[in-house]
Short mmCIF file of C-alpha atoms in Angstrom, two decimals:
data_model
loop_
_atom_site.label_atom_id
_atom_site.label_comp_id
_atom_site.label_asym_id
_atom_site.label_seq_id
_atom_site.Cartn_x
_atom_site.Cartn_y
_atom_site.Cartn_z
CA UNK A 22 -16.72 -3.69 -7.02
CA UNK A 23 -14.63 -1.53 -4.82
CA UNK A 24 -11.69 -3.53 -3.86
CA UNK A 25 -8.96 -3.02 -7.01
CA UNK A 26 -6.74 -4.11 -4.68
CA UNK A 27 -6.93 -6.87 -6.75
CA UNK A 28 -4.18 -5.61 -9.38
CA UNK A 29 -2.01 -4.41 -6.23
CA UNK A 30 0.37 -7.28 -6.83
CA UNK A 31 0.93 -5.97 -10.73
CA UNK A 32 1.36 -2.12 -9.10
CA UNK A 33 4.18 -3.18 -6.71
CA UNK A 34 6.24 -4.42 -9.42
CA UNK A 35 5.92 -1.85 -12.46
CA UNK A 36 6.35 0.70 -10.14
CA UNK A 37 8.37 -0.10 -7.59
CA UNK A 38 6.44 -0.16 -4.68
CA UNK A 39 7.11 -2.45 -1.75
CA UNK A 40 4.94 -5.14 -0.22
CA UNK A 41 5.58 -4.89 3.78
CA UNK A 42 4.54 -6.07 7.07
CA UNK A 43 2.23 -2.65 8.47
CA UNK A 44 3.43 -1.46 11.77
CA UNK A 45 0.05 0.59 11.92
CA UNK A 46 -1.83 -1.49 13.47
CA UNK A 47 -0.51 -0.63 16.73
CA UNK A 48 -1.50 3.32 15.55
CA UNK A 49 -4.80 2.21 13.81
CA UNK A 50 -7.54 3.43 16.60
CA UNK A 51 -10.16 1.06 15.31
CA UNK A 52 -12.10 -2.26 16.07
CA UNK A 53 -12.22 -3.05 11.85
CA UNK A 54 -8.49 -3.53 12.15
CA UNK A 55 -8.07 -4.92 16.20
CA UNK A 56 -6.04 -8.42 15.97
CA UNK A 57 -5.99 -8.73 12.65
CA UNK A 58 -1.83 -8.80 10.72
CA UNK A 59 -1.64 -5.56 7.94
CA UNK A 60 0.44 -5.57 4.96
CA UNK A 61 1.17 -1.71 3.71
CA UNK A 62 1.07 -1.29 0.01
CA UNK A 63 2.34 1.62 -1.84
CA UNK A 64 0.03 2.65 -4.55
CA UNK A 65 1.56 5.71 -6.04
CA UNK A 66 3.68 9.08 -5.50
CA UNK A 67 2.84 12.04 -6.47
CA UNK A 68 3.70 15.61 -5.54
CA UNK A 69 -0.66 15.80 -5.59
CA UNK A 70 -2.86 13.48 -4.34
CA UNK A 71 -6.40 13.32 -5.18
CA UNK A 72 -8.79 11.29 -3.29
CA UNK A 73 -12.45 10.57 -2.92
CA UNK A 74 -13.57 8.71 0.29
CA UNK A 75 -17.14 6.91 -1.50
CA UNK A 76 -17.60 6.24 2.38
CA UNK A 77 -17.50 7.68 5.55
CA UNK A 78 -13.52 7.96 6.64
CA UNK A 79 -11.90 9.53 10.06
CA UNK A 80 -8.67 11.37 9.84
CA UNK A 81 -6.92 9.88 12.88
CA UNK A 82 -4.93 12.99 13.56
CA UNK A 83 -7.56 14.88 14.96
CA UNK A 84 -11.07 13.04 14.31
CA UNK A 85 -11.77 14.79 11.60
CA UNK A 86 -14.36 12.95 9.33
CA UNK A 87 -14.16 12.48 5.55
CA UNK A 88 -16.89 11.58 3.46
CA UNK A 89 -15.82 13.10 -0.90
CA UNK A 90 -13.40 14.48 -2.91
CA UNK A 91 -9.86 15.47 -0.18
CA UNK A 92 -6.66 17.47 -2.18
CA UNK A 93 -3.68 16.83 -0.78
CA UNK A 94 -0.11 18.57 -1.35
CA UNK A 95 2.93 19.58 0.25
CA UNK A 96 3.39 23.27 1.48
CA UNK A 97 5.95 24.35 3.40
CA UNK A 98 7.55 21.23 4.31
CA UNK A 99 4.21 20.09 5.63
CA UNK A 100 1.73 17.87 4.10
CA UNK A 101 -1.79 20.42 3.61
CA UNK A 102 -5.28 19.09 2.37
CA UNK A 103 -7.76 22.39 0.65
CA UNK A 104 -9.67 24.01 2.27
CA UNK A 105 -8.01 22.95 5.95
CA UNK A 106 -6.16 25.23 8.18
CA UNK A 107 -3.94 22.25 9.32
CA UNK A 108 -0.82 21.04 8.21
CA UNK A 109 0.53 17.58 9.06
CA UNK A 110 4.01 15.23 8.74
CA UNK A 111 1.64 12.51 7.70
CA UNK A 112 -1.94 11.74 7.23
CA UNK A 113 -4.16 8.51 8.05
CA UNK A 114 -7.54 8.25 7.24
CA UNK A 115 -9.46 5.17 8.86
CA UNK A 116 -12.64 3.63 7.72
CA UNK A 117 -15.40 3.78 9.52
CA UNK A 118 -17.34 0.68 8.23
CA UNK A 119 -15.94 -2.76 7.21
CA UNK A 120 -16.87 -1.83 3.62
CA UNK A 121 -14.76 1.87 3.92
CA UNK A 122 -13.41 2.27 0.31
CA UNK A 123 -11.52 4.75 -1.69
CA UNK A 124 -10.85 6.41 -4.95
CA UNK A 125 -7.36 7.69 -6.03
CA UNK A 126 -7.41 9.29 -8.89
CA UNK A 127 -4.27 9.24 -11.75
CA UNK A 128 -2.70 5.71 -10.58
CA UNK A 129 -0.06 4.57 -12.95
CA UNK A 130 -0.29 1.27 -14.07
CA UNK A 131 1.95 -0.20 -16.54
CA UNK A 132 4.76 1.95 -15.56
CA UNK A 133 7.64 1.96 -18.25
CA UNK A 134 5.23 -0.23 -20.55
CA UNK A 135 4.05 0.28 -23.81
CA UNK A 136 1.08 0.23 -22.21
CA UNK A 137 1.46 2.73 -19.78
CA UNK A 138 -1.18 4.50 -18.50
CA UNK A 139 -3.16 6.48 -15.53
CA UNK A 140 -6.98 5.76 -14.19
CA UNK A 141 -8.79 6.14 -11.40
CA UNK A 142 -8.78 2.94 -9.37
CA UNK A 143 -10.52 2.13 -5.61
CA UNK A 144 -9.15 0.53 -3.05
CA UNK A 145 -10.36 -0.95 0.34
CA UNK A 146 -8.93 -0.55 4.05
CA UNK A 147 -6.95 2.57 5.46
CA UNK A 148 -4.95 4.97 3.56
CA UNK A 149 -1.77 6.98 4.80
CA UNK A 150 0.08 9.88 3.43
CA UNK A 151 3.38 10.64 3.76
CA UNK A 152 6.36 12.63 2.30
CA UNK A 153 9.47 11.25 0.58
CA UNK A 154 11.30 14.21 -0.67
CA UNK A 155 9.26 16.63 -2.48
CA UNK A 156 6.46 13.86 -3.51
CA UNK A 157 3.78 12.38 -1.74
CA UNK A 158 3.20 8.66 -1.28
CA UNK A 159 -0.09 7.00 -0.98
CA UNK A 160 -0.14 3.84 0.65
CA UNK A 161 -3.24 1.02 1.37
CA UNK A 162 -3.11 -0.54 4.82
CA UNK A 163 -5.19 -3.86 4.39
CA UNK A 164 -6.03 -6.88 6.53
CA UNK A 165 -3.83 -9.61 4.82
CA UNK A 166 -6.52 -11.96 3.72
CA UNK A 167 -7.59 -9.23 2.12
CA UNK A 168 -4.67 -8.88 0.62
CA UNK A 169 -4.04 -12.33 -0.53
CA UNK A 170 -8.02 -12.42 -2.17
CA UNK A 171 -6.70 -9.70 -4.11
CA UNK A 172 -3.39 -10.89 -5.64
CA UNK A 173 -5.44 -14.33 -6.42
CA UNK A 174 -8.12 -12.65 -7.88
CA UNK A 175 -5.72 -10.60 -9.88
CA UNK A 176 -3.01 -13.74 -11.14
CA UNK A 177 -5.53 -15.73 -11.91
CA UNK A 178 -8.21 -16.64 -14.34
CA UNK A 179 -11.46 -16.62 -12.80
CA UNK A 180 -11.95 -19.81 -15.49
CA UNK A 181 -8.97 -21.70 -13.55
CA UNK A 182 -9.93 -24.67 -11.82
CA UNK A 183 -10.86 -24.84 -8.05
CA UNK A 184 -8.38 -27.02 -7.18
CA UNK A 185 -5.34 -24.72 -8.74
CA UNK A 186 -6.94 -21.78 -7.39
CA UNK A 187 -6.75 -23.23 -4.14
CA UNK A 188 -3.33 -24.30 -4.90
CA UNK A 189 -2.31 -20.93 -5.58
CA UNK A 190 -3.98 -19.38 -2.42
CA UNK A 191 -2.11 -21.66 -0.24
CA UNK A 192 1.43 -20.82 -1.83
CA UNK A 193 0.99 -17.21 -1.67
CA UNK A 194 -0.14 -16.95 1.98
CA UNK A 195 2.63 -18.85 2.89
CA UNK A 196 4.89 -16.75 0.54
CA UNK A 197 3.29 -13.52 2.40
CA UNK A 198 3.87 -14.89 5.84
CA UNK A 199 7.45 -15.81 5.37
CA UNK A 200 8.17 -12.64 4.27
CA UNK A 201 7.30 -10.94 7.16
CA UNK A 202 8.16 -13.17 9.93
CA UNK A 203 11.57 -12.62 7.54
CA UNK A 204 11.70 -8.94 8.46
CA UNK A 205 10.67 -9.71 11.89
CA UNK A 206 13.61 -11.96 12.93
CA UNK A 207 15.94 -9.33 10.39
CA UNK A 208 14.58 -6.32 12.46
CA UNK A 209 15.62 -8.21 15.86
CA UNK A 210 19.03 -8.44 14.64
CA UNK A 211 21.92 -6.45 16.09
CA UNK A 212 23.74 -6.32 12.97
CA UNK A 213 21.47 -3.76 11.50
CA UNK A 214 21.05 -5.79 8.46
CA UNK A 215 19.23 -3.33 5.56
CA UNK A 216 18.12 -4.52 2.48
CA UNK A 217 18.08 -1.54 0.40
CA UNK A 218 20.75 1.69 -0.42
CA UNK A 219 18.94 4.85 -1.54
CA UNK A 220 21.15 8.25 -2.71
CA UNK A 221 19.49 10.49 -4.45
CA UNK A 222 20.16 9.02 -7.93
CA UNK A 223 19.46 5.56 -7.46
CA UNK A 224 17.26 2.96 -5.41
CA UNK A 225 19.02 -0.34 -5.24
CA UNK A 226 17.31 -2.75 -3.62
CA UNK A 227 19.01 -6.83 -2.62
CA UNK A 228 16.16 -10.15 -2.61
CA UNK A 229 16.73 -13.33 -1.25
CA UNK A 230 16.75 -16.51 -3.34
CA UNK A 231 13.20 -17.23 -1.74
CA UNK A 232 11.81 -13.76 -2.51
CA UNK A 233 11.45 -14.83 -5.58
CA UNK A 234 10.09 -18.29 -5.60
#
């Protein structure tokens, strides 16, 4: 089943990748995502991204359609994909069905674990592209129930009771929608409150009590 999404929740903590609220929606041109609230997940950096759309995709930036195997890399300062004459800042490919899906090839999961280790692994919704120095960063843009099926699907045992399963859905959507009514009301501030220092040698990043209950 497409839809790995369901080990996001272990990716965004062995490799550092944030959960947030998405923004996109208000860029996403298409009914599949139209009043529903996105959470963007970053899946992996890399200064190549492979990709393989297993269904029909549309590059927003210039209605482009995607349908196979898309290499993407940086080139002077721009992001490029082979065998394309264009060059971009970013990149976001949309799915053209409810069941779009996608294949990213050399995730790491496990990151700074014994077990440490890179595999192909599929994913559901919308995927951008952007830079962050000289690396590119892939990153899912999902409906949050979506989301939240996932991370169950992923924490727990699908021998758990019904009643703890339900349990556990109920804590982590309200968890999820804390958070980003959270960054809402932060973002509103005047104070320009930030929650993270970046330099060039390190990423230091501050969590609430509650972030972590």
């Amino acid at each position: 089943q497409p839809l790995k999404s369901m080990i996001l929740a272990v990716f965004f903590i062995l490799t550092k990748h944030l959960v947030t609220m998405s923004n996109s929606k208000k860029h996403i041109q298409s009914a599949l995502f139209k009043g529903k609230a996105l959470v963007e997940v970053g899946i992996m950096s890399e200064e190549k991204i492979e990709v393989k759309f297993n269904t029909p995709y549309t590059l927003q930036q210039n209605g482009a359609g995607c349908n196979g195997h898309e290499s993407i890399f940086i080139s002077n300062g721009n992001i490029n994909m082979k065998g394309r004459a264009e060059s971009y800042t970013d990149l976001l490919f949309v799915p053209a069905t409810d069941n779009g899906n996608f294949t990213l090839a050399d995730v790491t999961i496990g990151k700074n674990f014994h077990w440490e280790q890179k595999e192909l692994q599929t994913f559901s919704g919308a995927l951008r592209i952007i830079m962050e120095g000289n690396q590119l960063t892939a990153i899912n843009i999902v409906p949050v129930e979506e989301y939240l099926t996932s991370v169950i699907s992923s924490e727990m045992s699908a021998t758990s009771s019904l009643e703890f399963l339900k349990a556990h859905a109920v804590i982590s959507r309200s968890w999820l929608f804390a958070q980003m009514e959270k960054r809402k009301a932060l973002g509103k501030q005047t104070d320009h409150f930030f929650s993270f220092t970046k330099t060039e040698q390190e990423y230091i990043r501050w969590y609430d009590r509650e972030d972590h209950t």
